[in-house]
């Protein structure tokens, strides 16, 4: 068996490659997180718009008071 030195050149290259891979993964993860947060914000806005449109339609149909009463009732 050969004695190990402080760090073999191939070990240093492997460590550097692993660190580079980790950095790339971290950057991709951060980009994915930002994209997901943006999509969630967009979806939240769409849901709010949908709720407003449903409420407007209920007012037009004359059923807004019964819907509000149902929402106010405890289960």
GROMACS .gro file of N, CA and C in nm:
model
  225
    1UNK      N    1   0.084  -0.118   0.000
    1UNK     CA    2   0.000   0.000   0.000
    1UNK      C    3   0.088   0.124   0.000
    2UNK      N    4   0.052   0.220  -0.079
    2UNK     CA    5   0.129   0.343  -0.086
    2UNK      C    6   0.086   0.438   0.025
    3UNK      N    7   0.182   0.511   0.075
    3UNK     CA    8   0.150   0.608   0.180
    3UNK      C    9   0.079   0.727   0.117
    4UNK      N   10  -0.015   0.779   0.188
    4UNK     CA   11  -0.091   0.894   0.136
    4UNK      C   12  -0.020   1.022   0.173
    5UNK      N   13  -0.016   1.113   0.076
    5UNK     CA   14   0.039   1.245   0.101
    5UNK      C   15  -0.071   1.335   0.152
    6UNK      N   16  -0.042   1.466   0.168
    6UNK     CA   17  -0.146   1.558   0.216
    6UNK      C   18  -0.269   1.556   0.126
    7UNK      N   19  -0.246   1.555  -0.004
    7UNK     CA   20  -0.359   1.545  -0.096
    7UNK      C   21  -0.303   1.516  -0.234
    8UNK      N   22  -0.350   1.410  -0.293
    8UNK     CA   23  -0.303   1.372  -0.426
    8UNK      C   24  -0.362   1.466  -0.530
    9UNK      N   25  -0.291   1.490  -0.641
    9UNK     CA   26  -0.345   1.580  -0.746
    9UNK      C   27  -0.481   1.535  -0.797
   10UNK      N   28  -0.501   1.404  -0.811
   10UNK     CA   29  -0.632   1.356  -0.860
   10UNK      C   30  -0.741   1.383  -0.757
   11UNK      N   31  -0.706   1.378  -0.629
   11UNK     CA   32  -0.803   1.408  -0.523
   11UNK      C   33  -0.843   1.554  -0.526
   12UNK      N   34  -0.748   1.641  -0.554
   12UNK     CA   35  -0.776   1.784  -0.561
   12UNK      C   36  -0.869   1.813  -0.680
   13UNK      N   37  -0.842   1.748  -0.792
   13UNK     CA   38  -0.926   1.768  -0.911
   13UNK      C   39  -1.068   1.719  -0.885
   14UNK      N   40  -1.079   1.606  -0.816
   14UNK     CA   41  -1.211   1.552  -0.783
   14UNK      C   42  -1.286   1.646  -0.690
   15UNK      N   43  -1.216   1.699  -0.590
   15UNK     CA   44  -1.279   1.794  -0.498
   15UNK      C   45  -1.325   1.919  -0.572
   16UNK      N   46  -1.241   1.972  -0.660
   16UNK     CA   47  -1.277   2.090  -0.737
   16UNK      C   48  -1.399   2.064  -0.826
   17UNK      N   49  -1.403   1.947  -0.889
   17UNK     CA   50  -1.517   1.911  -0.974
   17UNK      C   51  -1.644   1.901  -0.891
   18UNK      N   52  -1.632   1.842  -0.772
   18UNK     CA   53  -1.749   1.829  -0.684
   18UNK      C   54  -1.798   1.967  -0.639
   19UNK      N   55  -1.705   2.056  -0.606
   19UNK     CA   56  -1.744   2.190  -0.564
   19UNK      C   57  -1.810   2.267  -0.678
   20UNK      N   58  -1.758   2.252  -0.800
   20UNK     CA   59  -1.819   2.317  -0.916
   20UNK      C   60  -1.960   2.264  -0.941
   21UNK      N   61  -1.975   2.132  -0.931
   21UNK     CA   62  -2.107   2.072  -0.950
   21UNK      C   63  -2.205   2.122  -0.845
   22UNK      N   64  -2.159   2.128  -0.720
   22UNK     CA   65  -2.245   2.178  -0.612
   22UNK      C   66  -2.286   2.322  -0.639
   23UNK      N   67  -2.193   2.406  -0.684
   23UNK     CA   68  -2.223   2.546  -0.714
   23UNK      C   69  -2.327   2.557  -0.825
   24UNK      N   70  -2.310   2.475  -0.929
   24UNK     CA   71  -2.408   2.476  -1.039
   24UNK      C   72  -2.546   2.433  -0.991
   25UNK      N   73  -2.550   2.328  -0.910
   25UNK     CA   74  -2.678   2.282  -0.856
   25UNK      C   75  -2.744   2.389  -0.770
   26UNK      N   76  -2.664   2.457  -0.692
   26UNK     CA   77  -2.716   2.563  -0.606
   26UNK      C   78  -2.774   2.677  -0.691
   27UNK      N   79  -2.705   2.714  -0.798
   27UNK     CA   80  -2.755   2.820  -0.886
   27UNK      C   81  -2.884   2.779  -0.955
   28UNK      N   82  -2.891   2.654  -1.001
   28UNK     CA   83  -3.014   2.606  -1.065
   28UNK      C   84  -3.129   2.602  -0.966
   29UNK      N   85  -3.100   2.560  -0.844
   29UNK     CA   86  -3.204   2.555  -0.741
   29UNK      C   87  -3.257   2.695  -0.711
   30UNK      N   88  -3.168   2.794  -0.701
   30UNK     CA   89  -3.211   2.930  -0.674
   30UNK      C   90  -3.295   2.985  -0.789
   31UNK      N   91  -3.257   2.954  -0.913
   31UNK     CA   92  -3.335   2.999  -1.028
   31UNK      C   93  -3.472   2.933  -1.028
   32UNK      N   94  -3.477   2.805  -0.997
   32UNK     CA   95  -3.604   2.734  -0.991
   32UNK      C   96  -3.693   2.790  -0.881
   33UNK      N   97  -3.635   2.819  -0.767
   33UNK     CA   98  -3.711   2.877  -0.656
   33UNK      C   99  -3.770   3.012  -0.695
   34UNK      N  100  -3.691   3.095  -0.762
   34UNK     CA  101  -3.741   3.226  -0.806
   34UNK      C  102  -3.854   3.210  -0.906
   35UNK      N  103  -3.840   3.116  -1.000
   35UNK     CA  104  -3.944   3.093  -1.100
   35UNK      C  105  -4.072   3.044  -1.034
   36UNK      N  106  -4.060   2.953  -0.938
   36UNK     CA  107  -4.179   2.902  -0.868
   36UNK      C  108  -4.248   3.011  -0.788
   37UNK      N  109  -4.170   3.095  -0.722
   37UNK     CA  110  -4.230   3.205  -0.645
   37UNK      C  111  -4.306   3.300  -0.736
   38UNK      N  112  -4.249   3.329  -0.853
   38UNK     CA  113  -4.317   3.417  -0.949
   38UNK      C  114  -4.447   3.353  -0.996
   39UNK      N  115  -4.443   3.225  -1.028
   39UNK     CA  116  -4.564   3.156  -1.073
   39UNK      C  117  -4.671   3.153  -0.963
   40UNK      N  118  -4.629   3.134  -0.839
   40UNK     CA  119  -4.725   3.132  -0.729
   40UNK      C  120  -4.790   3.269  -0.711
   41UNK      N  121  -4.712   3.375  -0.725
   41UNK     CA  122  -4.768   3.510  -0.715
   41UNK      C  123  -4.868   3.535  -0.828
   42UNK      N  124  -4.833   3.492  -0.949
   42UNK     CA  125  -4.925   3.507  -1.062
   42UNK      C  126  -5.053   3.430  -1.038
   43UNK      N  127  -5.040   3.307  -0.989
   43UNK     CA  128  -5.158   3.225  -0.963
   43UNK      C  129  -5.245   3.287  -0.854
   44UNK      N  130  -5.182   3.345  -0.753
   44UNK     CA  131  -5.258   3.413  -0.647
   44UNK      C  132  -5.339   3.528  -0.703
   45UNK      N  133  -5.280   3.605  -0.794
   45UNK     CA  134  -5.353   3.714  -0.857
   45UNK      C  135  -5.469   3.664  -0.940
   46UNK      N  136  -5.448   3.555  -1.011
   46UNK     CA  137  -5.556   3.497  -1.092
   46UNK      C  138  -5.671   3.446  -1.005
   47UNK      N  139  -5.636   3.387  -0.891
   47UNK     CA  140  -5.740   3.338  -0.800
   47UNK      C  141  -5.820   3.455  -0.744
   48UNK      N  142  -5.752   3.562  -0.708
   48UNK     CA  143  -5.823   3.680  -0.659
   48UNK      C  144  -5.916   3.736  -0.765
   49UNK      N  145  -5.869   3.743  -0.890
   49UNK     CA  146  -5.954   3.790  -1.001
   49UNK      C  147  -6.074   3.699  -1.018
   50UNK      N  148  -6.052   3.569  -1.010
   50UNK     CA  149  -6.162   3.473  -1.024
   50UNK      C  150  -6.265   3.491  -0.913
   51UNK      N  151  -6.219   3.510  -0.791
   51UNK     CA  152  -6.311   3.531  -0.679
   51UNK      C  153  -6.394   3.658  -0.700
   52UNK      N  154  -6.329   3.763  -0.748
   52UNK     CA  155  -6.402   3.887  -0.774
   52UNK      C  156  -6.506   3.867  -0.883
   53UNK      N  157  -6.468   3.797  -0.989
   53UNK     CA  158  -6.563   3.773  -1.098
   53UNK      C  159  -6.680   3.687  -1.053
   54UNK      N  160  -6.654   3.588  -0.971
   54UNK     CA  161  -6.762   3.504  -0.919
   54UNK      C  162  -6.855   3.587  -0.831
   55UNK      N  163  -6.798   3.671  -0.747
   55UNK     CA  164  -6.881   3.758  -0.663
   55UNK      C  165  -6.964   3.853  -0.747
   56UNK      N  166  -6.904   3.911  -0.852
   56UNK     CA  167  -6.979   4.000  -0.942
   56UNK      C  168  -7.095   3.927  -1.009
   57UNK      N  169  -7.070   3.804  -1.053
   57UNK     CA  170  -7.176   3.725  -1.116
   57UNK      C  171  -7.287   3.692  -1.018
   58UNK      N  172  -7.249   3.665  -0.894
   58UNK     CA  173  -7.350   3.635  -0.793
   58UNK      C  174  -7.436   3.758  -0.765
   59UNK      N  175  -7.374   3.875  -0.764
   59UNK     CA  176  -7.450   3.999  -0.743
   59UNK      C  177  -7.547   4.018  -0.860
   60UNK      N  178  -7.499   3.997  -0.982
   60UNK     CA  179  -7.584   4.012  -1.099
   60UNK      C  180  -7.700   3.913  -1.096
   61UNK      N  181  -7.676   3.793  -1.043
   61UNK     CA  182  -7.780   3.691  -1.039
   61UNK      C  183  -7.873   3.710  -0.920
   62UNK      N  184  -7.838   3.802  -0.829
   62UNK     CA  185  -7.924   3.829  -0.715
   62UNK      C  186  -7.911   3.727  -0.604
   63UNK      N  187  -7.802   3.657  -0.598
   63UNK     CA  188  -7.785   3.556  -0.493
   63UNK      C  189  -7.670   3.589  -0.398
   64UNK      N  190  -7.626   3.713  -0.401
   64UNK     CA  191  -7.512   3.749  -0.318
   64UNK      C  192  -7.542   3.739  -0.170
   65UNK      N  193  -7.663   3.770  -0.127
   65UNK     CA  194  -7.692   3.767   0.016
   65UNK      C  195  -7.694   3.624   0.067
   66UNK      N  196  -7.748   3.530  -0.008
   66UNK     CA  197  -7.751   3.393   0.040
   66UNK      C  198  -7.610   3.334   0.043
   67UNK      N  199  -7.525   3.372  -0.050
   67UNK     CA  200  -7.388   3.323  -0.050
   67UNK      C  201  -7.312   3.381   0.069
   68UNK      N  202  -7.333   3.508   0.100
   68UNK     CA  203  -7.266   3.569   0.213
   68UNK      C  204  -7.314   3.506   0.343
   69UNK      N  205  -7.443   3.472   0.352
   69UNK     CA  206  -7.495   3.409   0.471
   69UNK      C  207  -7.431   3.270   0.490
   70UNK      N  208  -7.415   3.197   0.381
   70UNK     CA  209  -7.354   3.065   0.390
   70UNK      C  210  -7.209   3.076   0.435
   71UNK      N  211  -7.139   3.176   0.389
   71UNK     CA  212  -6.999   3.192   0.426
   71UNK      C  213  -6.985   3.235   0.574
   72UNK      N  214  -7.085   3.306   0.624
   72UNK     CA  215  -7.079   3.357   0.761
   72UNK      C  216  -7.120   3.251   0.863
   73UNK      N  217  -7.191   3.149   0.819
   73UNK     CA  218  -7.238   3.045   0.911
   73UNK      C  219  -7.122   2.958   0.960
   74UNK      N  220  -7.118   2.933   1.092
   74UNK     CA  221  -7.018   2.837   1.143
   74UNK      C  222  -7.058   2.696   1.105
   75UNK      N  223  -6.959   2.611   1.089
   75UNK     CA  224  -6.987   2.472   1.050
   75UNK      C  225  -6.996   2.383   1.171
   0.00000   0.00000   0.00000
